[in-house]
């Protein structure tokens, strides 16, 4: 049997037996297991080489299916769920006793979401348990947006990869919770923007970025959310290319750009500069660039507005260097 297949029935059988199955979502591919089975959950951490203190998101077919797994569904959360589910929004809610310890890593809040992908919707609706699923990449590497990315990175660790084609959002879901005074807080930015949240709740959310790694000094590549090739982000692509003439360069611009000197590979993320399209193509393009044996990848920053904020957050994490204000 091929690892990449569209056979939902096989996926159901594997998941019921406690095996790992990679699943498509609208954001990125997930590495899924039965979210109520401690033994199956443990396999996720092992396969990804993920620290067990990093909690997992539970995925459900519908809002109703979430209810047994939360102690309460506060009004603001309900408004957001009704506005954005199924969709790329993960909510942090008080957990119920049905959620295993290993899912939340000891936290009293559980991360829940209803993904918007027809294949995974069909799968979830035929299971009587939620799916625990982090992004299907080895810890520290770029998330997969195609079944082939999963196969390359974790193919020997999964029973199968459920083929749902390319992910149409392309970056991970927005994660939102509330602080002790019930103010909404975005813990991870995504294609559902602070403006989208304000439109529903009538208040602008606080944005709390998880502590980002420091950009290392040259030569010291850090590896969180990152390609293996050293990666530089810049707001002045021409100046940065000029500064690295001796390197085998790969260049990724937001929009089509005239041929730059000395680049081994040059590409762009969106014909029109549409930020939703930039997000969709970002990891896909980074995966391609990372396979070219380049010495340095230079990526252009997005305007820091709307979905651009989430894009820049991911670039920041992928980068080993940055050059701004050149
Ligand atoms: O789009 C997505 O969210 C994808 C798809 C597969 O659904 N999943 C994903 O999962 O990105 P993962 O594990 O790669 O990232 C989830 C993030 C992690 O940073 C984790 O620390 C955080 O969510 N998280 C999960 N549960 C949490 C909790 N109870 N409290 C705080 N943060 C939590
Ligand atoms: Mg991840």
PDB file of N, CA and C in Angstrom, residues 23 25 27-31 48 134-138 141-151 153-154 167 170 172 283-284 287:
ATOM      1  N   UNK A  23      -3.040  14.022   8.418  1.00  0.00           N
ATOM      2  CA  UNK A  23      -4.328  14.479   7.871  1.00  0.00           C
ATOM      3  C   UNK A  23      -4.202  15.890   7.265  1.00  0.00           C
ATOM      4  N   UNK A  25      -5.452  19.652   6.558  1.00  0.00           N
ATOM      5  CA  UNK A  25      -6.370  20.676   7.066  1.00  0.00           C
ATOM      6  C   UNK A  25      -6.212  21.884   6.154  1.00  0.00           C
ATOM      7  N   UNK A  27      -5.011  24.638   6.995  1.00  0.00           N
ATOM      8  CA  UNK A  27      -3.802  25.399   7.364  1.00  0.00           C
ATOM      9  C   UNK A  27      -2.549  24.654   6.924  1.00  0.00           C
ATOM     10  N   UNK A  28      -2.250  23.558   7.599  1.00  0.00           N
ATOM     11  CA  UNK A  28      -1.090  22.713   7.287  1.00  0.00           C
ATOM     12  C   UNK A  28      -1.509  21.265   7.566  1.00  0.00           C
ATOM     13  N   UNK A  29      -0.694  20.300   7.130  1.00  0.00           N
ATOM     14  CA  UNK A  29      -1.000  18.897   7.454  1.00  0.00           C
ATOM     15  C   UNK A  29      -0.738  18.640   8.939  1.00  0.00           C
ATOM     16  N   UNK A  30      -1.580  17.809   9.547  1.00  0.00           N
ATOM     17  CA  UNK A  30      -1.432  17.462  10.950  1.00  0.00           C
ATOM     18  C   UNK A  30      -0.993  16.019  11.109  1.00  0.00           C
ATOM     19  N   UNK A  31      -0.322  15.742  12.220  1.00  0.00           N
ATOM     20  CA  UNK A  31       0.087  14.375  12.555  1.00  0.00           C
ATOM     21  C   UNK A  31      -0.904  13.887  13.613  1.00  0.00           C
ATOM     22  N   UNK A  48       7.612  13.131  16.340  1.00  0.00           N
ATOM     23  CA  UNK A  48       8.045  14.498  16.027  1.00  0.00           C
ATOM     24  C   UNK A  48       9.308  14.896  16.775  1.00  0.00           C
ATOM     25  N   UNK A 134      -0.622  17.908  16.048  1.00  0.00           N
ATOM     26  CA  UNK A 134       0.288  19.031  15.802  1.00  0.00           C
ATOM     27  C   UNK A 134       0.603  19.052  14.309  1.00  0.00           C
ATOM     28  N   UNK A 135       1.293  20.067  13.840  1.00  0.00           N
ATOM     29  CA  UNK A 135       1.736  20.088  12.453  1.00  0.00           C
ATOM     30  C   UNK A 135       2.637  18.869  12.209  1.00  0.00           C
ATOM     31  N   UNK A 136       2.522  18.292  10.993  1.00  0.00           N
ATOM     32  CA  UNK A 136       3.195  17.016  10.717  1.00  0.00           C
ATOM     33  C   UNK A 136       4.625  17.206  10.215  1.00  0.00           C
ATOM     34  N   UNK A 137       5.429  17.873  11.015  1.00  0.00           N
ATOM     35  CA  UNK A 137       6.850  18.084  10.703  1.00  0.00           C
ATOM     36  C   UNK A 137       7.669  17.665  11.920  1.00  0.00           C
ATOM     37  N   UNK A 138       8.925  17.278  11.689  1.00  0.00           N
ATOM     38  CA  UNK A 138       9.777  17.061  12.862  1.00  0.00           C
ATOM     39  C   UNK A 138       9.871  18.378  13.627  1.00  0.00           C
ATOM     40  N   UNK A 141      11.179  22.078  12.320  1.00  0.00           N
ATOM     41  CA  UNK A 141      11.251  22.285  10.875  1.00  0.00           C
ATOM     42  C   UNK A 141       9.978  22.966  10.366  1.00  0.00           C
ATOM     43  N   UNK A 142       9.977  23.364   9.080  1.00  0.00           N
ATOM     44  CA  UNK A 142       8.822  24.050   8.477  1.00  0.00           C
ATOM     45  C   UNK A 142       7.622  23.092   8.414  1.00  0.00           C
ATOM     46  N   UNK A 143       6.426  23.613   8.645  1.00  0.00           N
ATOM     47  CA  UNK A 143       5.222  22.784   8.570  1.00  0.00           C
ATOM     48  C   UNK A 143       4.942  22.360   7.127  1.00  0.00           C
ATOM     49  N   UNK A 144       4.297  21.178   6.965  1.00  0.00           N
ATOM     50  CA  UNK A 144       4.000  20.671   5.624  1.00  0.00           C
ATOM     51  C   UNK A 144       2.681  21.212   5.079  1.00  0.00           C
ATOM     52  N   UNK A 145       2.664  21.552   3.791  1.00  0.00           N
ATOM     53  CA  UNK A 145       1.416  21.987   3.164  1.00  0.00           C
ATOM     54  C   UNK A 145       1.020  21.077   2.003  1.00  0.00           C
ATOM     55  N   UNK A 146       1.764  19.991   1.835  1.00  0.00           N
ATOM     56  CA  UNK A 146       1.467  18.978   0.812  1.00  0.00           C
ATOM     57  C   UNK A 146       1.715  17.605   1.424  1.00  0.00           C
ATOM     58  N   UNK A 147       1.000  16.560   0.954  1.00  0.00           N
ATOM     59  CA  UNK A 147       1.266  15.208   1.462  1.00  0.00           C
ATOM     60  C   UNK A 147       2.722  14.792   1.265  1.00  0.00           C
ATOM     61  N   UNK A 148       3.311  15.239   0.152  1.00  0.00           N
ATOM     62  CA  UNK A 148       4.710  14.867  -0.141  1.00  0.00           C
ATOM     63  C   UNK A 148       5.683  15.427   0.901  1.00  0.00           C
ATOM     64  N   UNK A 149       5.353  16.603   1.463  1.00  0.00           N
ATOM     65  CA  UNK A 149       6.220  17.152   2.517  1.00  0.00           C
ATOM     66  C   UNK A 149       6.220  16.222   3.730  1.00  0.00           C
ATOM     67  N   UNK A 150       5.043  15.700   4.055  1.00  0.00           N
ATOM     68  CA  UNK A 150       4.943  14.794   5.209  1.00  0.00           C
ATOM     69  C   UNK A 150       5.715  13.514   4.916  1.00  0.00           C
ATOM     70  N   UNK A 151       5.532  13.015   3.699  1.00  0.00           N
ATOM     71  CA  UNK A 151       6.194  11.756   3.340  1.00  0.00           C
ATOM     72  C   UNK A 151       7.716  11.881   3.479  1.00  0.00           C
ATOM     73  N   UNK A 153       9.393  14.004   5.351  1.00  0.00           N
ATOM     74  CA  UNK A 153       9.873  14.291   6.709  1.00  0.00           C
ATOM     75  C   UNK A 153       9.545  13.191   7.708  1.00  0.00           C
ATOM     76  N   UNK A 154       8.340  12.603   7.567  1.00  0.00           N
ATOM     77  CA  UNK A 154       7.872  11.658   8.598  1.00  0.00           C
ATOM     78  C   UNK A 154       7.266  10.386   8.005  1.00  0.00           C
ATOM     79  N   UNK A 167      -2.727  22.616   1.049  1.00  0.00           N
ATOM     80  CA  UNK A 167      -3.495  23.347   2.067  1.00  0.00           C
ATOM     81  C   UNK A 167      -3.770  24.761   1.561  1.00  0.00           C
ATOM     82  N   UNK A 170      -2.197  27.687   4.296  1.00  0.00           N
ATOM     83  CA  UNK A 170      -0.743  27.616   4.168  1.00  0.00           C
ATOM     84  C   UNK A 170       0.061  27.957   5.408  1.00  0.00           C
ATOM     85  N   UNK A 172      -0.210  28.020   9.975  1.00  0.00           N
ATOM     86  CA  UNK A 172      -0.956  27.427  11.082  1.00  0.00           C
ATOM     87  C   UNK A 172      -2.056  28.369  11.594  1.00  0.00           C
ATOM     88  N   UNK A 283       5.222  28.367   2.879  1.00  0.00           N
ATOM     89  CA  UNK A 283       5.943  27.145   3.279  1.00  0.00           C
ATOM     90  C   UNK A 283       6.260  26.278   2.067  1.00  0.00           C
ATOM     91  N   UNK A 284       5.300  26.215   1.122  1.00  0.00           N
ATOM     92  CA  UNK A 284       5.501  25.455  -0.107  1.00  0.00           C
ATOM     93  C   UNK A 284       6.791  25.921  -0.791  1.00  0.00           C
ATOM     94  N   UNK A 287       9.933  25.074   1.245  1.00  0.00           N
ATOM     95  CA  UNK A 287      10.309  23.661   1.085  1.00  0.00           C
ATOM     96  C   UNK A 287      11.110  23.479  -0.207  1.00  0.00           C
TER      97      UNK A 287
END
